[in-house]
CSV table of C-alpha atoms (C1' of nucleotides) in Angstrom, one decimal:
chain,number,residue,atom,x,y,z
E,1,MET,CA,0.0,0.0,0.0
E,2,ASP,CA,1.4,3.4,-0.8
E,3,ASN,CA,2.4,5.8,1.8
E,4,ALA,CA,-0.2,8.5,1.1
E,5,ARG,CA,-2.9,5.9,1.4
E,6,GLN,CA,-1.6,4.8,4.8
E,7,ILE,CA,-1.6,8.4,6.1
E,8,LYS,CA,-5.1,9.0,4.8
E,9,ASN,CA,-6.4,5.8,6.4
E,10,LEU,CA,-4.9,6.9,9.7
E,11,LEU,CA,-6.5,10.3,9.5
E,12,TYR,CA,-10.0,9.0,8.7
E,13,GLU,CA,-9.7,6.3,11.3
E,14,GLN,CA,-9.1,9.0,13.9
E,15,VAL,CA,-12.1,11.0,12.9
E,16,ALA,CA,-14.2,7.8,12.9
E,17,ARG,CA,-13.3,7.3,16.5
E,18,ILE,CA,-15.6,10.2,17.2
E,19,GLY,CA,-18.2,8.8,14.8
E,20,LYS,CA,-18.1,5.5,16.6
E,21,ALA,CA,-18.6,7.2,19.9
E,22,VAL,CA,-21.8,8.7,18.7
E,23,SER,CA,-23.1,5.7,16.8
E,24,SER,CA,-25.0,4.2,19.8
E,25,PRO,CA,-28.3,5.4,21.0
E,26,LYS,CA,-27.4,5.0,24.6
E,27,ARG,CA,-24.2,6.9,24.3
E,28,LEU,CA,-26.2,9.8,22.7
E,29,GLU,CA,-28.6,9.7,25.6
E,30,LEU,CA,-25.7,9.9,28.0
E,31,ILE,CA,-24.2,12.9,26.1
E,32,GLU,CA,-27.5,14.7,26.3
E,33,LEU,CA,-27.6,14.0,30.1
E,34,LEU,CA,-24.1,15.3,30.4
E,35,CYS,CA,-25.1,18.4,28.6
E,36,GLN,CA,-27.1,19.3,31.7
E,37,GLY,CA,-24.0,19.1,33.9
E,38,GLU,CA,-21.7,16.5,35.5
E,39,LYS,CA,-23.2,13.4,36.9
E,40,ALA,CA,-22.2,10.2,38.7
E,41,VAL,CA,-22.3,6.9,36.8
E,42,GLU,CA,-25.3,5.6,38.9
E,43,THR,CA,-27.3,8.7,38.1
E,44,LEU,CA,-26.5,8.4,34.4
E,45,ALA,CA,-27.4,4.7,34.4
E,46,GLN,CA,-30.8,5.4,36.1
E,47,GLU,CA,-31.7,8.3,33.9
E,48,SER,CA,-30.9,6.3,30.8
E,49,SER,CA,-32.5,3.0,32.1
E,50,ILE,CA,-29.5,0.9,31.7
E,51,SER,CA,-27.3,-1.1,34.2
E,52,MET,CA,-24.4,0.6,35.8
E,53,LYS,CA,-22.0,-1.8,34.2
E,54,LEU,CA,-23.3,-1.0,30.7
E,55,ALA,CA,-23.2,2.7,31.5
E,56,SER,CA,-19.7,2.3,32.6
E,57,ALA,CA,-18.7,0.5,29.4
E,58,HIS,CA,-20.3,3.2,27.3
E,59,LEU,CA,-18.7,6.0,29.3
E,60,ARG,CA,-15.4,4.3,28.8
E,61,GLU,CA,-15.9,4.3,25.1
E,62,MET,CA,-16.5,8.0,25.2
E,63,ARG,CA,-13.6,8.7,27.4
E,64,ASN,CA,-11.4,6.8,25.0
E,65,ALA,CA,-12.6,9.2,22.3
E,66,ASN,CA,-11.8,12.1,24.7
E,67,LEU,CA,-15.4,13.3,24.6
E,68,VAL,CA,-15.8,13.1,28.4
E,69,GLU,CA,-13.7,13.5,31.5
E,70,THR,CA,-14.0,12.1,35.0
E,71,ARG,CA,-13.5,13.4,38.5
E,72,ARG,CA,-13.6,11.3,41.7
E,73,GLU,CA,-15.4,12.5,44.7
E,74,GLY,CA,-15.5,10.0,47.5
E,75,LYS,CA,-17.1,6.9,46.3
E,76,ASN,CA,-18.6,8.5,43.2
E,77,ILE,CA,-17.0,9.1,39.9
E,78,PHE,CA,-18.5,12.1,38.1
E,79,TYR,CA,-18.5,12.4,34.4
E,80,ARG,CA,-18.6,15.6,32.4
E,81,LEU,CA,-18.3,16.6,28.8
E,82,ALA,CA,-14.6,17.3,28.0
E,83,ASP,CA,-15.5,20.5,26.2
E,84,LYS,CA,-18.4,22.8,25.2
E,85,GLY,CA,-17.7,21.7,21.6
E,86,VAL,CA,-19.1,18.3,22.4
E,87,ALA,CA,-22.4,19.8,23.4
E,88,ASP,CA,-22.5,21.9,20.3
E,89,PHE,CA,-21.7,18.8,18.3
E,90,TRP,CA,-24.6,16.9,19.9
E,91,VAL,CA,-26.9,19.7,18.9
E,92,MET,CA,-25.7,19.7,15.4
E,93,LEU,CA,-25.9,15.9,15.1
E,94,HIS,CA,-29.5,15.8,16.3
E,95,SER,CA,-30.4,18.8,14.2
E,96,LEU,CA,-29.0,17.0,11.1
E,97,ALA,CA,-30.9,13.9,12.0
E,98,GLU,CA,-34.1,15.9,12.3
E,99,ASP,CA,-33.5,17.4,8.9
E,100,ARG,CA,-32.7,14.1,7.2
E,101,LEU,CA,-34.8,11.4,8.8
E,102,VAL,CA,-38.5,11.4,8.1
E,103,ASP,CA,-39.1,8.8,10.8
E,104,LEU,CA,-37.6,11.1,13.4
E,105,GLN,CA,-39.6,14.0,12.2
E,106,MET,CA,-42.8,12.0,12.7
E,107,ALA,CA,-41.8,10.7,16.1
E,108,LEU,CA,-41.1,14.3,17.2
E,109,GLN,CA,-44.4,15.6,16.0
E,110,HIS,CA,-46.0,13.1,18.3
E,111,ILE,CA,-44.3,14.8,21.3
E,112,ALA,CA,-45.0,18.4,20.6
E,113,MET,CA,-48.1,18.6,18.5
E,114,GLN,CA,-49.8,21.7,19.8
E,115,PRO,CA,-49.4,24.8,17.7
E,116,ASN,CA,-46.8,26.9,19.5
E,117,ASP,CA,-48.1,30.0,17.8
E,118,LEU,CA,-48.9,31.8,21.1
E,119,VAL,CA,-45.2,32.4,21.7
E,120,PRO,CA,-42.7,33.2,19.0
E,121,ASN,CA,-39.9,30.7,18.5
E,122,ASP,CA,-37.2,33.2,17.9
E,123,ARG,CA,-34.9,33.7,20.8
E,124,GLU,CA,-34.7,37.5,21.0
E,125,THR,CA,-38.4,38.0,21.1
E,126,LEU,CA,-38.9,35.3,23.7
E,127,MET,CA,-36.2,36.8,25.8
E,128,LYS,CA,-37.7,40.3,25.4
E,129,MET,CA,-41.1,39.0,26.6
E,130,ALA,CA,-39.5,37.1,29.5
E,131,ARG,CA,-37.7,40.2,30.5
E,132,ARG,CA,-40.9,42.2,30.6
E,133,GLY,CA,-42.7,39.5,32.4
E,134,GLU,CA,-45.1,38.9,29.5
E,135,VAL,CA,-44.3,35.2,29.7
E,136,VAL,CA,-43.0,32.9,32.4
E,137,VAL,CA,-40.1,30.7,31.3
E,138,LEU,CA,-40.2,27.5,33.3
E,139,ASP,CA,-37.4,25.0,33.8
E,140,VAL,CA,-38.9,21.7,34.9
E,141,ARG,CA,-35.6,19.7,35.2
E,142,PRO,CA,-34.2,18.6,38.6
E,143,THR,CA,-33.0,21.5,40.6
E,144,GLU,CA,-29.3,20.5,40.4
E,145,GLU,CA,-29.4,20.8,36.6
E,146,TYR,CA,-31.1,24.2,36.9
E,147,LEU,CA,-28.4,25.4,39.2
E,148,VAL,CA,-25.6,24.4,36.8
E,149,LYS,CA,-27.1,26.4,34.0
E,150,HIS,CA,-30.5,27.7,32.8
E,151,LEU,CA,-32.1,29.9,30.3
E,152,PRO,CA,-32.2,33.6,31.1
E,153,PHE,CA,-35.1,34.6,33.4
E,154,ALA,CA,-36.1,31.0,33.8
E,155,ARG,CA,-37.8,29.9,37.0
E,156,SER,CA,-37.2,26.4,38.4
E,157,ILE,CA,-40.0,24.0,39.3
E,158,PRO,CA,-38.9,20.4,38.9
E,159,LEU,CA,-41.6,18.2,37.2
E,160,ASP,CA,-42.1,16.1,40.4
E,161,GLU,CA,-43.0,19.2,42.4
E,162,LEU,CA,-45.1,20.9,39.8
E,163,ARG,CA,-48.5,19.6,40.9
E,164,GLN,CA,-47.9,21.0,44.5
E,165,ARG,CA,-46.6,24.3,43.4
E,166,LEU,CA,-49.1,25.4,40.8
E,167,SER,CA,-50.0,28.4,42.9
E,168,GLU,CA,-46.6,29.9,42.1
E,169,LEU,CA,-47.6,30.2,38.4
E,170,PRO,CA,-49.8,32.8,36.8
E,171,LYS,CA,-52.9,31.9,34.7
E,172,ASP,CA,-53.1,35.1,32.8
E,173,ARG,CA,-49.8,34.7,31.0
E,174,PRO,CA,-48.2,32.0,28.8
E,175,ILE,CA,-45.9,29.6,30.5
E,176,VAL,CA,-43.0,28.5,28.3
E,177,ALA,CA,-41.8,25.1,29.7
E,178,TYR,CA,-38.5,23.5,28.7
E,179,CYS,CA,-36.4,20.6,29.9
E,180,ARG,CA,-33.2,18.9,28.7
E,181,GLY,CA,-33.9,19.1,25.0
E,182,PRO,CA,-36.1,17.8,22.2
E,183,TYR,CA,-35.8,14.2,23.3
E,184,CYS,CA,-36.7,14.8,26.9
E,185,LEU,CA,-40.3,14.3,27.8
E,186,MET,CA,-40.5,16.3,31.0
E,187,ALA,CA,-41.6,19.5,29.4
E,188,LYS,CA,-44.2,17.6,27.4
E,189,ASP,CA,-45.6,16.2,30.7
E,190,ALA,CA,-45.5,19.6,32.3
E,191,VAL,CA,-47.4,21.2,29.5
E,192,GLU,CA,-50.0,18.5,29.6
E,193,LEU,CA,-50.4,19.0,33.4
E,194,LEU,CA,-50.6,22.7,33.1
E,195,ARG,CA,-53.1,22.6,30.3
E,196,ARG,CA,-55.4,20.4,32.4
E,197,GLU,CA,-55.1,22.8,35.3
E,198,GLY,CA,-56.2,25.8,33.2
E,199,PHE,CA,-52.9,27.4,32.5
E,200,SER,CA,-51.6,28.5,29.1
E,201,PRO,CA,-48.5,26.5,28.6
E,202,VAL,CA,-46.2,26.3,25.6
E,203,HIS,CA,-43.6,23.6,24.9
E,204,LEU,CA,-40.2,24.9,24.1
E,205,ARG,CA,-38.3,22.1,22.4
E,206,ASP,CA,-34.8,23.5,23.1
E,207,GLY,CA,-32.8,22.9,26.2
E,208,VAL,CA,-29.8,24.7,27.5
E,209,ALA,CA,-27.4,23.0,25.0
E,210,GLU,CA,-29.5,23.9,22.0
E,211,TRP,CA,-29.9,27.5,23.3
E,212,GLU,CA,-26.1,27.9,23.8
E,213,ALA,CA,-25.2,26.3,20.5
E,214,MET,CA,-27.4,28.8,18.8
E,215,ALA,CA,-26.0,31.7,20.7
E,216,SER,CA,-22.4,30.8,19.8
E,217,ARG,CA,-22.7,31.2,16.1
L,1,MET,CA,-41.0,-1.2,29.6
L,2,ASP,CA,-42.7,2.1,30.2
L,3,ASN,CA,-44.0,4.1,27.4
L,4,ALA,CA,-41.7,7.2,27.8
L,5,ARG,CA,-38.7,4.9,27.7
L,6,GLN,CA,-39.9,3.4,24.4
L,7,ILE,CA,-40.4,6.8,22.9
L,8,LYS,CA,-36.9,7.9,24.0
L,9,ASN,CA,-35.3,4.8,22.7
L,10,LEU,CA,-36.9,5.4,19.3
L,11,LEU,CA,-35.7,9.0,19.2
L,12,TYR,CA,-32.1,8.2,20.1
L,13,GLU,CA,-32.0,5.2,17.8
L,14,GLN,CA,-32.9,7.5,14.9
L,15,VAL,CA,-30.2,10.0,15.7
L,16,ALA,CA,-27.8,7.1,16.0
L,17,ARG,CA,-28.5,6.2,12.4
L,18,ILE,CA,-26.6,9.3,11.5
L,19,GLY,CA,-23.9,8.4,14.0
L,20,LYS,CA,-23.6,4.9,12.5
L,21,ALA,CA,-23.3,6.4,9.0
L,22,VAL,CA,-20.3,8.4,10.1
L,23,SER,CA,-18.6,5.7,12.2
L,24,SER,CA,-16.6,4.2,9.4
L,25,PRO,CA,-13.4,5.8,8.1
L,26,LYS,CA,-14.2,4.8,4.5
L,27,ARG,CA,-17.6,6.4,4.7
L,28,LEU,CA,-16.1,9.6,6.0
L,29,GLU,CA,-13.7,9.6,3.1
L,30,LEU,CA,-16.5,9.2,0.7
L,31,ILE,CA,-18.4,12.1,2.4
L,32,GLU,CA,-15.3,14.3,1.9
L,33,LEU,CA,-15.1,13.3,-1.7
L,34,LEU,CA,-18.8,14.1,-2.2
L,35,CYS,CA,-18.2,17.5,-0.7
L,36,GLN,CA,-16.3,18.3,-3.9
L,37,GLY,CA,-19.3,17.5,-6.0
L,38,GLU,CA,-21.3,14.5,-7.3
L,39,LYS,CA,-19.3,11.5,-8.5
L,40,ALA,CA,-19.9,8.1,-9.9
L,41,VAL,CA,-19.4,5.0,-7.8
L,42,GLU,CA,-16.3,3.9,-9.7
L,43,THR,CA,-14.7,7.3,-9.2
L,44,LEU,CA,-15.5,7.2,-5.5
L,45,ALA,CA,-14.1,3.7,-5.2
L,46,GLN,CA,-10.9,4.6,-7.0
L,47,GLU,CA,-10.3,7.8,-5.0
L,48,SER,CA,-10.8,6.0,-1.7
L,49,SER,CA,-8.9,2.9,-2.7
L,50,ILE,CA,-11.6,0.4,-2.2
L,51,SER,CA,-13.5,-2.1,-4.4
L,52,MET,CA,-16.6,-0.9,-6.1
L,53,LYS,CA,-18.6,-3.4,-4.3
L,54,LEU,CA,-17.5,-2.1,-1.0
L,55,ALA,CA,-18.0,1.5,-2.1
L,56,SER,CA,-21.5,0.6,-3.2
L,57,ALA,CA,-22.3,-1.0,0.2
L,58,HIS,CA,-21.0,2.0,2.1
L,59,LEU,CA,-23.0,4.3,-0.1
L,60,ARG,CA,-26.1,2.3,0.5
L,61,GLU,CA,-25.6,2.7,4.2
L,62,MET,CA,-25.4,6.5,3.8
L,63,ARG,CA,-28.4,6.5,1.5
L,64,ASN,CA,-30.4,4.7,4.1
L,65,ALA,CA,-29.5,7.4,6.5
L,66,ASN,CA,-30.6,9.9,3.9
L,67,LEU,CA,-27.2,11.6,3.8
L,68,VAL,CA,-26.7,11.1,0.1
L,69,GLU,CA,-28.9,10.9,-3.0
L,70,THR,CA,-28.4,9.3,-6.4
L,71,ARG,CA,-29.0,10.1,-10.0
L,72,ARG,CA,-28.6,7.8,-12.9
L,73,GLU,CA,-27.0,8.9,-16.1
L,74,GLY,CA,-26.5,6.2,-18.7
L,75,LYS,CA,-24.5,3.5,-17.2
L,76,ASN,CA,-23.3,5.5,-14.3
L,77,ILE,CA,-25.0,6.2,-11.0
L,78,PHE,CA,-23.9,9.5,-9.5
L,79,TYR,CA,-24.0,10.1,-5.8
L,80,ARG,CA,-24.2,13.5,-4.2
L,81,LEU,CA,-24.7,14.9,-0.7
L,82,ALA,CA,-28.4,15.2,0.1
L,83,ASP,CA,-27.9,18.6,1.6
L,84,LYS,CA,-25.4,21.3,2.3
L,85,GLY,CA,-26.0,20.5,6.0
L,86,VAL,CA,-24.1,17.2,5.5
L,87,ALA,CA,-21.0,19.0,4.4
L,88,ASP,CA,-21.3,21.4,7.3
L,89,PHE,CA,-21.7,18.4,9.6
L,90,TRP,CA,-18.6,16.7,8.1
L,91,VAL,CA,-16.6,19.9,8.8
L,92,MET,CA,-17.8,20.1,12.4
L,93,LEU,CA,-17.1,16.4,12.9
L,94,HIS,CA,-13.5,16.5,11.8
L,95,SER,CA,-13.0,19.8,13.6
L,96,LEU,CA,-14.2,18.2,16.8
L,97,ALA,CA,-12.0,15.2,16.2
L,98,GLU,CA,-9.0,17.6,15.7
L,99,ASP,CA,-9.8,19.3,19.0
L,100,ARG,CA,-10.3,16.1,21.0
L,101,LEU,CA,-7.8,13.6,19.7
L,102,VAL,CA,-4.1,14.1,20.3
L,103,ASP,CA,-3.2,11.3,17.9
L,104,LEU,CA,-5.0,13.2,15.1
L,105,GLN,CA,-3.3,16.5,15.9
L,106,MET,CA,0.1,14.8,15.7
L,107,ALA,CA,-0.7,13.1,12.4
L,108,LEU,CA,-1.8,16.4,11.0
L,109,GLN,CA,1.3,18.3,12.1
L,110,HIS,CA,3.2,15.8,10.0
L,111,ILE,CA,1.3,16.9,6.9
L,112,ALA,CA,1.6,20.7,7.2
L,113,MET,CA,4.6,21.4,9.3
L,114,GLN,CA,5.8,24.5,7.7
L,115,PRO,CA,5.1,27.8,9.5
L,116,ASN,CA,2.3,29.4,7.6
L,117,ASP,CA,3.1,32.8,8.9
L,118,LEU,CA,3.7,34.4,5.5
L,119,VAL,CA,0.0,34.4,4.8
L,120,PRO,CA,-2.6,35.2,7.4
L,121,ASN,CA,-5.0,32.4,8.2
L,122,ASP,CA,-8.1,34.5,8.6
L,123,ARG,CA,-10.3,34.5,5.7
L,124,GLU,CA,-11.1,38.2,5.2
L,125,THR,CA,-7.4,39.2,5.0
L,126,LEU,CA,-6.6,36.4,2.7
L,127,MET,CA,-9.4,37.3,0.4
L,128,LYS,CA,-8.4,40.9,0.5
L,129,MET,CA,-4.8,40.0,-0.5
L,130,ALA,CA,-6.1,37.7,-3.2
L,131,ARG,CA,-8.4,40.4,-4.6
L,132,ARG,CA,-5.4,42.8,-4.8
L,133,GLY,CA,-3.3,40.1,-6.4
L,134,GLU,CA,-0.8,40.1,-3.5
L,135,VAL,CA,-1.1,36.3,-3.3
L,136,VAL,CA,-2.2,33.7,-5.8
L,137,VAL,CA,-4.8,31.2,-4.5
L,138,LEU,CA,-4.2,27.9,-6.3
L,139,ASP,CA,-6.7,25.1,-6.5
L,140,VAL,CA,-4.8,21.8,-7.2
L,141,ARG,CA,-7.8,19.5,-7.4
L,142,PRO,CA,-9.0,17.9,-10.6
L,143,THR,CA,-10.6,20.4,-13.0
L,144,GLU,CA,-14.1,19.0,-12.6
L,145,GLU,CA,-14.1,19.7,-8.9
L,146,TYR,CA,-12.8,23.2,-9.4
L,147,LEU,CA,-15.7,23.8,-11.8
L,148,VAL,CA,-18.3,22.7,-9.3
L,149,LYS,CA,-17.1,25.1,-6.7
L,150,HIS,CA,-13.9,26.9,-5.7
L,151,LEU,CA,-12.6,29.6,-3.4
L,152,PRO,CA,-13.0,33.2,-4.6
L,153,PHE,CA,-10.2,34.3,-6.9
L,154,ALA,CA,-8.7,30.8,-7.0
L,155,ARG,CA,-6.9,29.6,-10.1
L,156,SER,CA,-7.0,26.0,-11.2
L,157,ILE,CA,-3.9,23.9,-11.9
L,158,PRO,CA,-4.5,20.2,-11.1
L,159,LEU,CA,-1.7,18.5,-9.3
L,160,ASP,CA,-0.9,16.3,-12.3
L,161,GLU,CA,-0.3,19.2,-14.5
L,162,LEU,CA,1.5,21.4,-12.1
L,163,ARG,CA,5.0,20.5,-13.1
L,164,GLN,CA,4.3,21.4,-16.7
L,165,ARG,CA,2.6,24.6,-16.0
L,166,LEU,CA,4.9,26.2,-13.5
L,167,SER,CA,5.5,29.1,-15.8
L,168,GLU,CA,1.9,30.3,-15.2
L,169,LEU,CA,2.8,31.1,-11.6
L,170,PRO,CA,4.7,34.0,-10.2
L,171,LYS,CA,7.9,33.7,-8.1
L,172,ASP,CA,7.6,37.1,-6.4
L,173,ARG,CA,4.4,36.5,-4.6
L,174,PRO,CA,3.2,33.8,-2.2
L,175,ILE,CA,1.1,31.0,-3.7
L,176,VAL,CA,-1.6,29.7,-1.4
L,177,ALA,CA,-2.4,26.1,-2.4
L,178,TYR,CA,-5.5,24.2,-1.2
L,179,CYS,CA,-7.2,21.0,-2.2
L,180,ARG,CA,-10.1,18.9,-0.8
L,181,GLY,CA,-9.5,19.6,2.8
L,182,PRO,CA,-7.2,18.8,5.7
L,183,TYR,CA,-7.0,15.1,5.0
L,184,CYS,CA,-6.2,15.5,1.3
L,185,LEU,CA,-2.5,15.4,0.5
L,186,MET,CA,-2.6,17.1,-2.9
L,187,ALA,CA,-1.9,20.6,-1.6
L,188,LYS,CA,0.9,19.2,0.5
L,189,ASP,CA,2.5,17.6,-2.6
L,190,ALA,CA,1.9,20.8,-4.5
L,191,VAL,CA,3.6,22.9,-1.9
L,192,GLU,CA,6.6,20.6,-1.8
L,193,LEU,CA,7.0,20.7,-5.5
L,194,LEU,CA,6.6,24.5,-5.7
L,195,ARG,CA,9.2,25.0,-2.9
L,196,ARG,CA,11.7,22.8,-4.7
L,197,GLU,CA,11.2,25.0,-7.8
L,198,GLY,CA,11.9,28.2,-6.0
L,199,PHE,CA,8.3,29.5,-5.4
L,200,SER,CA,6.9,30.7,-2.1
L,201,PRO,CA,4.1,28.3,-1.5
L,202,VAL,CA,1.8,28.2,1.6
L,203,HIS,CA,-0.4,25.3,2.5
L,204,LEU,CA,-4.0,26.2,3.2
L,205,ARG,CA,-5.6,23.4,5.1
L,206,ASP,CA,-9.2,24.2,4.3
L,207,GLY,CA,-11.1,23.0,1.3
L,208,VAL,CA,-14.3,24.3,-0.2
L,209,ALA,CA,-16.5,22.6,2.5
L,210,GLU,CA,-14.5,24.1,5.4
L,211,TRP,CA,-14.6,27.5,3.8
L,212,GLU,CA,-18.3,27.4,3.2
L,213,ALA,CA,-19.1,26.0,6.6
L,214,MET,CA,-17.2,28.8,8.2
L,215,ALA,CA,-18.9,31.4,6.0
L,216,SER,CA,-22.4,30.2,7.0
L,217,ARG,CA,-22.1,31.0,10.7
A,1,DA,C1',-30.5,-9.6,-30.0
A,2,DT,C1',-26.5,-10.0,-27.7
A,3,DT,C1',-22.7,-8.3,-25.4
A,4,DT,C1',-20.7,-5.1,-22.3
A,5,DC,C1',-20.3,-2.2,-18.6
A,6,DA,C1',-21.6,-0.1,-14.1
A,7,DT,C1',-23.8,-1.2,-10.4
A,8,DT,C1',-26.6,-3.6,-7.1
A,9,DC,C1',-28.3,-7.7,-4.6
A,10,DC,C1',-27.4,-12.0,-2.1
A,11,DA,C1',-24.9,-15.1,0.6
A,12,DA,C1',-20.7,-16.4,3.3
A,13,DT,C1',-16.6,-15.0,5.8
A,14,DG,C1',-14.2,-13.1,9.7
A,15,DT,C1',-14.2,-9.1,12.9
A,16,DT,C1',-16.3,-5.7,16.0
A,17,DT,C1',-19.5,-4.4,19.2
A,18,DA,C1',-23.3,-4.6,22.9
A,19,DT,C1',-24.5,-6.7,26.7
A,20,DT,C1',-24.3,-9.6,30.8
A,21,DA,C1',-22.1,-12.0,34.7
A,22,DG,C1',-18.2,-12.5,37.9
A,23,DA,C1',-14.1,-10.9,40.1
A,24,DT,C1',-11.5,-6.7,41.5
A,25,DT,C1',-10.2,-2.0,43.0
A,26,DA,C1',-10.9,2.3,45.7
A,27,DT,C1',-13.2,4.7,49.2
A,28,DT,C1',-16.0,5.4,53.2
A,29,DG,C1',-17.9,4.4,57.7
A,30,DA,C1',-18.4,1.2,61.6
W,1,DT,C1',-9.6,-4.1,60.4
W,2,DC,C1',-14.0,-5.3,58.2
W,3,DA,C1',-18.0,-4.6,55.7
W,4,DA,C1',-20.6,-1.8,52.3
W,5,DT,C1',-20.7,1.0,48.3
W,6,DA,C1',-19.4,2.8,43.6
W,7,DA,C1',-17.4,1.7,39.8
W,8,DT,C1',-14.2,-0.7,36.9
W,9,DC,C1',-12.0,-4.6,34.6
W,10,DT,C1',-12.1,-9.2,32.5
W,11,DA,C1',-14.2,-12.8,30.1
W,12,DA,C1',-18.0,-14.7,27.5
W,13,DT,C1',-21.8,-14.8,24.2
W,14,DA,C1',-24.8,-13.1,20.8
W,15,DA,C1',-25.8,-9.6,17.5
W,16,DA,C1',-24.2,-6.4,14.1
W,17,DC,C1',-20.9,-5.0,10.7
W,18,DA,C1',-17.1,-5.0,7.0
W,19,DT,C1',-15.6,-7.3,3.4
W,20,DT,C1',-15.4,-10.5,-0.5
W,21,DG,C1',-17.1,-13.5,-4.4
W,22,DG,C1',-20.8,-14.8,-7.5
W,23,DA,C1',-25.2,-13.9,-9.6
W,24,DA,C1',-28.6,-10.5,-11.2
W,25,DT,C1',-30.2,-5.9,-13.1
W,26,DG,C1',-30.5,-2.2,-16.3
W,27,DA,C1',-28.8,0.8,-19.8
W,28,DA,C1',-25.8,1.4,-23.8
W,29,DA,C1',-23.1,-0.2,-27.7
W,30,DT,C1',-22.5,-3.5,-31.3
DNA sequence: ATTTCATTCCAATGTTTATTAGATTATTGA
DNA sequence: TCAATAATCTAATAAACATTGGAATGAAAT
């Protein structure tokens, strides 16, 4: 084999290491979870409904590709994304998938089928409305994730507590609920609950990672 | 298994279809080739040093993921990227790989090790200089690829013809050579040839795909 | 109509990968 | 020191994938 060919093979093999790391649905789910902040293996395993052993194996794959890093704290080992670029890449990957795969488009329609026309989708306008208090931006993820990072002006009520804390929310203004991203169902559940209770909820597909990826271009 | 879990699995599996499509080095090489324009299977197979059967199989994978489309013309079937977004994704993927993988960084240093300080790396300045004629931007890819798309102000001399056409190039100004992208070795070879012949060549890592991806942000 | 060429389809091979179970390491708390 | 916990490592198996050869398709040239 000629020399140029060997060099090329080497280069593409390296890039394919990243491709392999994102070729498994469970690893993608783990990446999305890690976009919300660092987490222990057990947490990651629970949230993604797999065994700790399997989670550990998948995480090792990703660490070999240098997409994630670890930190030990007592008995726990915390994983985090190695770089913001990984979160941006996740956003681009799932956006591309949404553009290209009809099956995915259909599955997603199933999740957020209400017309979101009440609240504009573009970021500046939404933020302007949130700043003026014309809408309430609601983060329904667990509190820890909210504390790591959240959308500007967002208020935190984790989905578990939402039913008990409905009185904190206004009925006269739209409530824009978001969660981890388009594949997380928490905002969907929150919207359904709020609608039953007489609020005017809107489902925002984006999570923090999507928001930031959009901001950095 | 609960319903939410089933939905999530479905969603991540869909995204992983794209991940799988880019998890093989040969498929990545094919994508990079297709970034230069549509090509027949045989061309793709030759350029990537694989059998036509194997190329066909890889291309089918990518067509299943809707990343490429086909067109028949006589005996040939031409493949092309299904969307500009695929080229942008390729650029982001290899950029991420270059950021994360030390092995890849080292392999790339080996390719372009000269200090490129003569010519600024930022696009606006380079274009300004090209417009004024202070540098010559040289496209060393095959003519067909140049005709599909090329950098602004670029002149085309395919690598094969370069030795015979040296008289077309100036010795008093830097020559900025580029090819298909950072993993293509044609520009490297061109720079080495030009340097031996007494020109002042500079290797531009980016190809058309990288250039356009950068422009669209 | 037959041959040729480019390509795909199908079947068979060896090689990776996902997943699970069992043993092992590192840390904490008793 | 000993037990409990969190996580990893190793080994094993089954499923998925890459690769190759042979047969089949579809358009073009003779």
